[in-house]
PDB file of C-alpha atoms in Angstrom:
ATOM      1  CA  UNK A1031     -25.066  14.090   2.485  1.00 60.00           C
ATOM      2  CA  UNK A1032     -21.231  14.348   3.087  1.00 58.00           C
ATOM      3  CA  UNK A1033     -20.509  12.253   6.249  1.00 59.00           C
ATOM      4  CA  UNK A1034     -16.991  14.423   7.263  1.00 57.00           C
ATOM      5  CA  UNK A1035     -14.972  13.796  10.437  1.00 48.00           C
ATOM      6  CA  UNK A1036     -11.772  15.706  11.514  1.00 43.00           C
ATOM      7  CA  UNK A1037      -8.870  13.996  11.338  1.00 43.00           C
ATOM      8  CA  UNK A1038      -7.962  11.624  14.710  1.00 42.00           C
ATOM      9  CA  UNK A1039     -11.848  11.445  15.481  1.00 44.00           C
ATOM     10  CA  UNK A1040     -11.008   7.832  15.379  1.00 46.00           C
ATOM     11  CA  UNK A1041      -9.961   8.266  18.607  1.00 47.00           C
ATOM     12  CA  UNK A1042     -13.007   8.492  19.727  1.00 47.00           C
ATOM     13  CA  UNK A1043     -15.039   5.805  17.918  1.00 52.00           C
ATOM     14  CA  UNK A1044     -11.896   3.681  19.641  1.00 52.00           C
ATOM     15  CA  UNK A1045     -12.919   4.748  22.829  1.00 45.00           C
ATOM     16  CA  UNK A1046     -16.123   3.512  21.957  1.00 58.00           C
ATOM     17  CA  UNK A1047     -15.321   0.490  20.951  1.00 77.00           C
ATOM     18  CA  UNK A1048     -17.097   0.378  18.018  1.00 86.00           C
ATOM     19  CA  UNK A1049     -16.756  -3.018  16.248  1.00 92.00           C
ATOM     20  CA  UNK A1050     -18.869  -2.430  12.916  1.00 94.00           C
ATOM     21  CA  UNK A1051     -20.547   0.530  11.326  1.00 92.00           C
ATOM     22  CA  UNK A1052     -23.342  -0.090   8.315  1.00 94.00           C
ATOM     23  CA  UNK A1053     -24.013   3.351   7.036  1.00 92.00           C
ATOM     24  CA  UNK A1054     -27.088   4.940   6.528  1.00 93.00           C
ATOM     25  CA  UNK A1055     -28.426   5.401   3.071  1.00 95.00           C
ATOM     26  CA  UNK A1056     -28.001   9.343   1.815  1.00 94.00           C
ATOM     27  CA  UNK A1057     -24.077   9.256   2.678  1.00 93.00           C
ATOM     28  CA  UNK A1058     -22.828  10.538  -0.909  1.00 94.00           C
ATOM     29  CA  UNK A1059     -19.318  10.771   0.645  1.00 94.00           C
ATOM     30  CA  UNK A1060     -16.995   9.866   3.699  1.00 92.00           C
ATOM     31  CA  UNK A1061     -14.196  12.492   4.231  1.00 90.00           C
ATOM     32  CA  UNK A1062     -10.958  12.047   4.649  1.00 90.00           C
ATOM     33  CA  UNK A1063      -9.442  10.394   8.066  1.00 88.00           C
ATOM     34  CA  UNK A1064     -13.200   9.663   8.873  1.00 89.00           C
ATOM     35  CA  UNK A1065     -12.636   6.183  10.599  1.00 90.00           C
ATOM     36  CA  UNK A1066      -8.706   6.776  11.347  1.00 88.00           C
ATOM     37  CA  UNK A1067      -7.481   4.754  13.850  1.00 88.00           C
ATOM     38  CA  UNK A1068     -10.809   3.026  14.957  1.00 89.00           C
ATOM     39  CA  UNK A1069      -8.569  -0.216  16.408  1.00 89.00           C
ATOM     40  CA  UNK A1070     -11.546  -2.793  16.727  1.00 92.00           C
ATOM     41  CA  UNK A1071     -13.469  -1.966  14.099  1.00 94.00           C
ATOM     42  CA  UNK A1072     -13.602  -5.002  12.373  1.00 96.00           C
ATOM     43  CA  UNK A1073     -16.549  -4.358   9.625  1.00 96.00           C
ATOM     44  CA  UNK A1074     -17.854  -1.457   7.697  1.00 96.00           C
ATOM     45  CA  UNK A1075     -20.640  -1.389   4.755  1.00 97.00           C
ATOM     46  CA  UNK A1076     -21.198   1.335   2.887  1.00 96.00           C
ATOM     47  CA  UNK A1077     -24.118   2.593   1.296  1.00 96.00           C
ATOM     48  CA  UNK A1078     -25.602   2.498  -2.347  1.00 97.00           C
ATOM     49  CA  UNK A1079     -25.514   6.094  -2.070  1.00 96.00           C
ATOM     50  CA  UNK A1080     -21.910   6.631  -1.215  1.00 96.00           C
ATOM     51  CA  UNK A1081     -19.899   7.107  -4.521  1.00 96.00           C
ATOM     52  CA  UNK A1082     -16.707   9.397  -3.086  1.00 95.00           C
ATOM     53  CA  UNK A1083     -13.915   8.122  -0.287  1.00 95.00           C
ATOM     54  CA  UNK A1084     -11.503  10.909   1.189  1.00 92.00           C
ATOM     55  CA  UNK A1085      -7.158   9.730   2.201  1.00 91.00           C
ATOM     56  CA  UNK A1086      -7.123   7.876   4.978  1.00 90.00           C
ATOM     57  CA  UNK A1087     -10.576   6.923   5.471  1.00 92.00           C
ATOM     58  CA  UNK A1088      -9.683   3.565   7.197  1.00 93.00           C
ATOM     59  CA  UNK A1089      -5.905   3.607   8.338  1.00 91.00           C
ATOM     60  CA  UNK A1090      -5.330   2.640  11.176  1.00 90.00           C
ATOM     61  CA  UNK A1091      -8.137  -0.115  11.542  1.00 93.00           C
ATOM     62  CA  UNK A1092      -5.693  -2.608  13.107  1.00 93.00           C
ATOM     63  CA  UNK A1093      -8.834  -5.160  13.184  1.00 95.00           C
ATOM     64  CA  UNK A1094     -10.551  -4.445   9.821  1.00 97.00           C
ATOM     65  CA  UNK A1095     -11.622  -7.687   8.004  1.00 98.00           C
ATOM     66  CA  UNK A1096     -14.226  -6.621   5.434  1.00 98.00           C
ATOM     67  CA  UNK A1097     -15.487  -3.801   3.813  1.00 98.00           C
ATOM     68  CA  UNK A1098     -19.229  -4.334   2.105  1.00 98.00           C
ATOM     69  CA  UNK A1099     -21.083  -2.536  -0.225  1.00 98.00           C
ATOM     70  CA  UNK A1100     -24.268  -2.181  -0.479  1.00 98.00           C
ATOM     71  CA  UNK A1101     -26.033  -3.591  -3.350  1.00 97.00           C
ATOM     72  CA  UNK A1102     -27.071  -0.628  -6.316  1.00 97.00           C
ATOM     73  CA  UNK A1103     -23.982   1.212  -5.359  1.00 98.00           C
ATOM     74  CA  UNK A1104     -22.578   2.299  -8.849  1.00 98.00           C
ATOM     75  CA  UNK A1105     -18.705   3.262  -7.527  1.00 98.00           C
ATOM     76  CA  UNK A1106     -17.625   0.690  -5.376  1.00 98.00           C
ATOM     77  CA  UNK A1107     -18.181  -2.808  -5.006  1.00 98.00           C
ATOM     78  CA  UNK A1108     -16.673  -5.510  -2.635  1.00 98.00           C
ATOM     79  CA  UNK A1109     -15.300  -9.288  -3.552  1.00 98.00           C
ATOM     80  CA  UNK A1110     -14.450 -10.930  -0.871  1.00 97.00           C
ATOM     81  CA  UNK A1111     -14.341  -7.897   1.982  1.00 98.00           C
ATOM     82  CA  UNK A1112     -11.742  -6.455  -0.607  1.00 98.00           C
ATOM     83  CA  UNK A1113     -12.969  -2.666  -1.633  1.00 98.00           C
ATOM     84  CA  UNK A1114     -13.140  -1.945  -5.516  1.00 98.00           C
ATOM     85  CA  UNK A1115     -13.864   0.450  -8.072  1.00 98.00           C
ATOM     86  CA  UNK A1116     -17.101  -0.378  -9.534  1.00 98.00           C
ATOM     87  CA  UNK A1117     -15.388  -1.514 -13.054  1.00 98.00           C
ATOM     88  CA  UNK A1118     -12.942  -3.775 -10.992  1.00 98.00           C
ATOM     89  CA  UNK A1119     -10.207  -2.079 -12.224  1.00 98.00           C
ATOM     90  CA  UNK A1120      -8.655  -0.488  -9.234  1.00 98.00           C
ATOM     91  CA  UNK A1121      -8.161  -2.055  -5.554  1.00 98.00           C
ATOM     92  CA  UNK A1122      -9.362   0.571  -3.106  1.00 98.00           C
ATOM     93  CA  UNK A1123      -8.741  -1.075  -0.102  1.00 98.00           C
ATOM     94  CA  UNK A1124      -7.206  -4.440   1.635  1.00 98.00           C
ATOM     95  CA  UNK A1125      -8.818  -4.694   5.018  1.00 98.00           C
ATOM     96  CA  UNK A1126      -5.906  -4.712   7.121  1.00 96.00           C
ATOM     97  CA  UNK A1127      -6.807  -7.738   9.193  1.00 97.00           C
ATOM     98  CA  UNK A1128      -7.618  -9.955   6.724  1.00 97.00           C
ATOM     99  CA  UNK A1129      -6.221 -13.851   7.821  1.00 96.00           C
ATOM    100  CA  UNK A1130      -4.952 -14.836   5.058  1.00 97.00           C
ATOM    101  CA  UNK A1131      -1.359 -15.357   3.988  1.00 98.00           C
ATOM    102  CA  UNK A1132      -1.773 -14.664   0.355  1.00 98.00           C
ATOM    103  CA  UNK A1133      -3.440 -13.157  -1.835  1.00 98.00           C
ATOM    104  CA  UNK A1134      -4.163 -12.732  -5.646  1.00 98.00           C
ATOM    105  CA  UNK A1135      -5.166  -9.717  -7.077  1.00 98.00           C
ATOM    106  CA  UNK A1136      -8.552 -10.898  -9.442  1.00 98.00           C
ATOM    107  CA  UNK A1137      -7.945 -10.824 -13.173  1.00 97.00           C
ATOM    108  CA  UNK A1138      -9.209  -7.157 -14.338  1.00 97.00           C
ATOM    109  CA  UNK A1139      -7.672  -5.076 -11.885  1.00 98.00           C
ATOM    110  CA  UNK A1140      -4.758  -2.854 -13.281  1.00 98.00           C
ATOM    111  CA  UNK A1141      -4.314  -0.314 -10.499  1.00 98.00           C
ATOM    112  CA  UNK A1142      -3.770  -0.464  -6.600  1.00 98.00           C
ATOM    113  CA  UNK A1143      -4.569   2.373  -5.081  1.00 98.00           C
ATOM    114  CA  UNK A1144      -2.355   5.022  -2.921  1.00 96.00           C
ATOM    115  CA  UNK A1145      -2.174   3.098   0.715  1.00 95.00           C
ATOM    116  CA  UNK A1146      -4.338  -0.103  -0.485  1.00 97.00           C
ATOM    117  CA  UNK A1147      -2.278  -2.572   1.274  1.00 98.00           C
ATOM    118  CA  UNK A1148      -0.959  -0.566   3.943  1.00 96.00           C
ATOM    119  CA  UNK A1149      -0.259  -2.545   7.530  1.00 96.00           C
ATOM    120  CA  UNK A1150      -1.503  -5.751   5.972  1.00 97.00           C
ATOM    121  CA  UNK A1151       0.748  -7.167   8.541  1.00 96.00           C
ATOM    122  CA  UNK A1152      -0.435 -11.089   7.565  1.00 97.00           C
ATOM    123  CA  UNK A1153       0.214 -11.599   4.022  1.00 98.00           C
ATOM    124  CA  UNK A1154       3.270 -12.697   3.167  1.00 98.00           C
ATOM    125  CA  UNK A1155       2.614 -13.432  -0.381  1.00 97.00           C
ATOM    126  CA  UNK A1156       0.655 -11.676  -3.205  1.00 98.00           C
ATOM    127  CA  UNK A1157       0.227 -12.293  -6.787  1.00 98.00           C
ATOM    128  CA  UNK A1158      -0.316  -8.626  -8.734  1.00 98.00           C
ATOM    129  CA  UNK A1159      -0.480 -10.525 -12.384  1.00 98.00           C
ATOM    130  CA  UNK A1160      -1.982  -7.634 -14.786  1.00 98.00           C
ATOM    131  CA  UNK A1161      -1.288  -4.903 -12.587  1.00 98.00           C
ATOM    132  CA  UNK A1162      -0.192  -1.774 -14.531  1.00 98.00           C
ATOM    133  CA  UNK A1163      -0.089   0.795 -11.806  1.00 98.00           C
ATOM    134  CA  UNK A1164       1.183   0.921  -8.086  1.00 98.00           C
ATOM    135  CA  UNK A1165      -0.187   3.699  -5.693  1.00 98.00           C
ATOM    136  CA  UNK A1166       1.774   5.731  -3.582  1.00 97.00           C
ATOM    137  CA  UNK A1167       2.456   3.495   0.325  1.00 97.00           C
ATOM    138  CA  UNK A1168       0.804   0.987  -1.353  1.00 98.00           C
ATOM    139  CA  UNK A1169       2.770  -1.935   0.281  1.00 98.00           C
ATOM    140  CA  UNK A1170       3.439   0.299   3.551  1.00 98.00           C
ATOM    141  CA  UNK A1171       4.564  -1.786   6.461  1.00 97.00           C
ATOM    142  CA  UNK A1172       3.101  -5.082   5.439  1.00 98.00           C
ATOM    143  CA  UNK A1173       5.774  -6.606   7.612  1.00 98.00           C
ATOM    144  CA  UNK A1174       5.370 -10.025   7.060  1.00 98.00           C
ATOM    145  CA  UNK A1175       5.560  -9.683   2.998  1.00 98.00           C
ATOM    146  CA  UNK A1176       8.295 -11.806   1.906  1.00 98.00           C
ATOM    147  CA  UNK A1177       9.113 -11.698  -1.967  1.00 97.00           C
ATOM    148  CA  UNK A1178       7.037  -9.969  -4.716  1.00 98.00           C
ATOM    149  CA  UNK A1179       7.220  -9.647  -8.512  1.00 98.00           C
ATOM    150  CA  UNK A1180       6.515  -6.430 -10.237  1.00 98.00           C
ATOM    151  CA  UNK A1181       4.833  -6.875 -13.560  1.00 98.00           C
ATOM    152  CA  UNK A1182       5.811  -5.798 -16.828  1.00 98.00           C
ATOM    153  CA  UNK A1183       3.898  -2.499 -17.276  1.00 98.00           C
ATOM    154  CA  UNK A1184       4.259  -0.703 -13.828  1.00 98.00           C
ATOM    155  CA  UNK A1185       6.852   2.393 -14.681  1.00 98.00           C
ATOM    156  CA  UNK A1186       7.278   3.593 -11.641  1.00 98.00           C
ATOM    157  CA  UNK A1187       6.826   3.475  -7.660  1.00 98.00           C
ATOM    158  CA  UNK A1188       6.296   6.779  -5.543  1.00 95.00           C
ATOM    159  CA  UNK A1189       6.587   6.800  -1.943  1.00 95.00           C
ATOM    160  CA  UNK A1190       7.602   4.230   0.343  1.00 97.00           C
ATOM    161  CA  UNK A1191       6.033   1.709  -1.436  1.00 98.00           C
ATOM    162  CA  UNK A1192       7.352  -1.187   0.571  1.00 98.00           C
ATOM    163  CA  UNK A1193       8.479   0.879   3.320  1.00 98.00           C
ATOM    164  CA  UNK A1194       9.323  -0.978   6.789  1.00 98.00           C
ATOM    165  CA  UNK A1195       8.244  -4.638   4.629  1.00 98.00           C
ATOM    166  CA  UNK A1196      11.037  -5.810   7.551  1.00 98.00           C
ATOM    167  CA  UNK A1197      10.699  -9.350   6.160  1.00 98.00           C
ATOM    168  CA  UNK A1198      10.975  -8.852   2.526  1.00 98.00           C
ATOM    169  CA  UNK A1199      13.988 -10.196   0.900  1.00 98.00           C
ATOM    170  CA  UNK A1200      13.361 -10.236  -3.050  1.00 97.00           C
ATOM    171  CA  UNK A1201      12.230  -7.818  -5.263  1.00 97.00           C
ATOM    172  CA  UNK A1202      11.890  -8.529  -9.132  1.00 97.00           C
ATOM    173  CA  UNK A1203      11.490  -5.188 -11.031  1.00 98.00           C
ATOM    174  CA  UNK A1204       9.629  -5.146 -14.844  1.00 98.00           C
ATOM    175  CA  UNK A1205      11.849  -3.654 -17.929  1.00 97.00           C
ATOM    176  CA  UNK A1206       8.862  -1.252 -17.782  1.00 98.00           C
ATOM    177  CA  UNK A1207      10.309   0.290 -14.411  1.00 98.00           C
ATOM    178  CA  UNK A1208      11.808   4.186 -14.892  1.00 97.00           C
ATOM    179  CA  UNK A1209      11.717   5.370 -11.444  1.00 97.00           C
ATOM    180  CA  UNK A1210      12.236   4.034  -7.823  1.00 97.00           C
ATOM    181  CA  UNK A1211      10.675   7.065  -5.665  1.00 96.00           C
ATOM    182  CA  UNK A1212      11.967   8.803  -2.519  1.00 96.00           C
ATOM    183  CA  UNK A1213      11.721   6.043   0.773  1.00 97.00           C
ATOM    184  CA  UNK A1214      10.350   3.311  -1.646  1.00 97.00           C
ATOM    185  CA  UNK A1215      12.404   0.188   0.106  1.00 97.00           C
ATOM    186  CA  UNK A1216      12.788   2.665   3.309  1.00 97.00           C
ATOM    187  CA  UNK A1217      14.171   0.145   6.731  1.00 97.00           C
ATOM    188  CA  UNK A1218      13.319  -3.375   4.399  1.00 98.00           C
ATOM    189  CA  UNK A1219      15.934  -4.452   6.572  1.00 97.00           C
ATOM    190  CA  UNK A1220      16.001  -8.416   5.203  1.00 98.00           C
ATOM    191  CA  UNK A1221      15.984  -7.139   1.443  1.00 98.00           C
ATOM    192  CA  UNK A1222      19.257  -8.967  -0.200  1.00 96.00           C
ATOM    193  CA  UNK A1223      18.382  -8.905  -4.078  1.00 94.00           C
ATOM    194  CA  UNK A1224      16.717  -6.582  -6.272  1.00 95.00           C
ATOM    195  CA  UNK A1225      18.290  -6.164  -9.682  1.00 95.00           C
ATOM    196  CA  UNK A1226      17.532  -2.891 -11.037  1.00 96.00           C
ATOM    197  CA  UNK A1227      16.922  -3.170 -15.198  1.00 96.00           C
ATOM    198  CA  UNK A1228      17.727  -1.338 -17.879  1.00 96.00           C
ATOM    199  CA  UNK A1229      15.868   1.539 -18.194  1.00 97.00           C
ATOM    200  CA  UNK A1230      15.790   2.691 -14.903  1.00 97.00           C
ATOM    201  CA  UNK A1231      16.701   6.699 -14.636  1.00 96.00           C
ATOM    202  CA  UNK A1232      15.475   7.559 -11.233  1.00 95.00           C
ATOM    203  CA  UNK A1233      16.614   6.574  -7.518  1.00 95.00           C
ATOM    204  CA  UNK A1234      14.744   8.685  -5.118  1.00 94.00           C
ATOM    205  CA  UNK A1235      15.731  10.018  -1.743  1.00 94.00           C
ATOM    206  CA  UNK A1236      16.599   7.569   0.939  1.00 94.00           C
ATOM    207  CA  UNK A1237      15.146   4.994  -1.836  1.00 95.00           C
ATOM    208  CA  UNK A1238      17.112   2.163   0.232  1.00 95.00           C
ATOM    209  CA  UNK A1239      17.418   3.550   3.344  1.00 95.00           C
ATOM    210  CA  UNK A1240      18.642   0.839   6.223  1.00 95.00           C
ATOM    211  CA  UNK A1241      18.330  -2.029   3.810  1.00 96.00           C
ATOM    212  CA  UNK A1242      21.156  -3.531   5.650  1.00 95.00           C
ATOM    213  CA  UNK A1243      21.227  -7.067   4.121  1.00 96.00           C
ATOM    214  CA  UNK A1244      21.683  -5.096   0.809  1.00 94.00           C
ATOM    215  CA  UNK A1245      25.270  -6.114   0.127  1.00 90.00           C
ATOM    216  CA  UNK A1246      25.180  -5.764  -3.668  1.00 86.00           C
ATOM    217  CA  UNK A1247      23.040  -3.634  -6.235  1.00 86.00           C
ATOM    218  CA  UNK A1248      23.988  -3.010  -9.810  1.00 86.00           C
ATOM    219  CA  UNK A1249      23.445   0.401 -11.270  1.00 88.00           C
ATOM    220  CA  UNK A1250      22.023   0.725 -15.191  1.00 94.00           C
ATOM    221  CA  UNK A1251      24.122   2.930 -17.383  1.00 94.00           C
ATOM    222  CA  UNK A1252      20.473   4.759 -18.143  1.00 95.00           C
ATOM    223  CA  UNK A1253      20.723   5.870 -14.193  1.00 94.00           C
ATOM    224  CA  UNK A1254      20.730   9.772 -14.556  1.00 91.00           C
ATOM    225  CA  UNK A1255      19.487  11.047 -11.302  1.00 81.00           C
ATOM    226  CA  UNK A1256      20.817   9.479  -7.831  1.00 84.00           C
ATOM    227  CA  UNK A1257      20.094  11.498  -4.773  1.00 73.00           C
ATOM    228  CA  UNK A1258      22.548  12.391  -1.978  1.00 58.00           C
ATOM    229  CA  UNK A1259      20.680  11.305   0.546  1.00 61.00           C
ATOM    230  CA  UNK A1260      20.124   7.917  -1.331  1.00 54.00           C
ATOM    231  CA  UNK A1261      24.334   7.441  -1.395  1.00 50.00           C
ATOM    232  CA  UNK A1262      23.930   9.072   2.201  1.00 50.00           C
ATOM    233  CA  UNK A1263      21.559   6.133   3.205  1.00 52.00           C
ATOM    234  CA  UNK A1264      24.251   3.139   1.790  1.00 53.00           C
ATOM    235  CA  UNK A1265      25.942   4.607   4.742  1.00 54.00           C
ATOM    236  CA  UNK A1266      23.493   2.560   6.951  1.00 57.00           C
ATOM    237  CA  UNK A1267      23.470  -0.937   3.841  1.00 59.00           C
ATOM    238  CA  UNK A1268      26.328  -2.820   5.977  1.00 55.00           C
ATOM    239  CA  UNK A1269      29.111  -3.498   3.410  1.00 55.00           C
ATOM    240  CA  UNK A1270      27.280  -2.298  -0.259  1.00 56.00           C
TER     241      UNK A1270
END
């Protein structure tokens, strides 16, 4: 069974006030948006059954703390309320509510999913050691996330990866790094120092967008593509 919502039927299950869900055995798949914006629901287990997870399937879940997984589920599996691939090597989802301040990605784990972190709004540190691949909004207003170090590896970041991260002020980028993509430090309005490598080629649109504690960026000689509206947005990066 396919267990499909529309999107913004979250509204509903808010209404509700649903708190946790425990799915029924049989669910092969959850659809996309299918628990969007439930705002208390602070649990959710899913099935050995359910092997496929649509976009979006828990943003919005302002009071998330774990996701489970049931035991003899061969997709997914959960270590400490944090949602992985079965093999370990990709972080689904970060339940948005989590307490903690920090957190360390476990050894294994070389990809973060597109929106795994998004609205973490507590951590203000995390440790991606051996992380080879960043997903699109990954970082997506985590608001309290303060400094973070890119690891050698990751090429590139698409989307706003750390868009509206309104308390991060240091970025270190990898030699790896090739492309910065379109809104990926969008309104980090206490970023002050990134140094962008060697290597890098691409600046995306409105890449630093209101960054206005920016006051000084160096630009590679391997920069080939800079878009307007990126040297539009410096118009808004105080005295850059």
């Amino acid at each position: 069974r396919d267990l499909r919502m529309s999107r913004g039927l979250g509204d509903v299950y808010k209404r509700q006030a649903l708190k946790e869900v425990t799915l029924p055995e049989g669910v092969a798949s959850i659809g996309d948006y299918a628990f969007q914006n439930c705002q208390v629901l602070e649990q959710a287990k899913l099935p050995a059954s359910c092997t496929t997870l649509g976009k979006y399937v828990f943003d919005g879940c302002q009071a998330l703390t774990a996701l489970d997984v049931a035991e003899g589920n061969t997709a997914y599996l959960s270590q400490d309320g944090v949602l992985f691939t079965k093999d370990g090597e990709t972080l689904v989802r970060y339940p948005q509510a989590k307490a903690e301040t920090a957190y360390t990605v476990p050894e294994g784990c070389r990809t973060l999913a597109d929106w795994s972190f998004i609205g973490s709004t507590t951590l203000e540190q995390i440790n991606i050691d051996g992380v080879t691949s960043i997903g699109e909004d990954c970082f997506y207003y985590c608001t309290s996330l303060k400094s973070i170090v890119i690891p050698d590896g990751v090429a590139e970041l698409n989307g706003a990866v750390f868009g509206y991260c309104l308390s991060l002020e240091e970025v270190k980028l990898p030699a790896t790094i090739w492309k910065l993509g379109d809104h990926c430090f969008y309104s980090c309005a206490k970023l002050n120092k990134i140094d962008l490598p060697e290597g890098l080629t691409t600046l995306g649109d409105q890449c630093f967008y209101n960054c206005v504690s920016l006051l000084e960026m160096n630009l590679p000689q391997t920069i080939t593509a800079v878009s307007y509206t990126h040297l539009r947005a410096h118009e808004t990066c105080a005295d850059l």
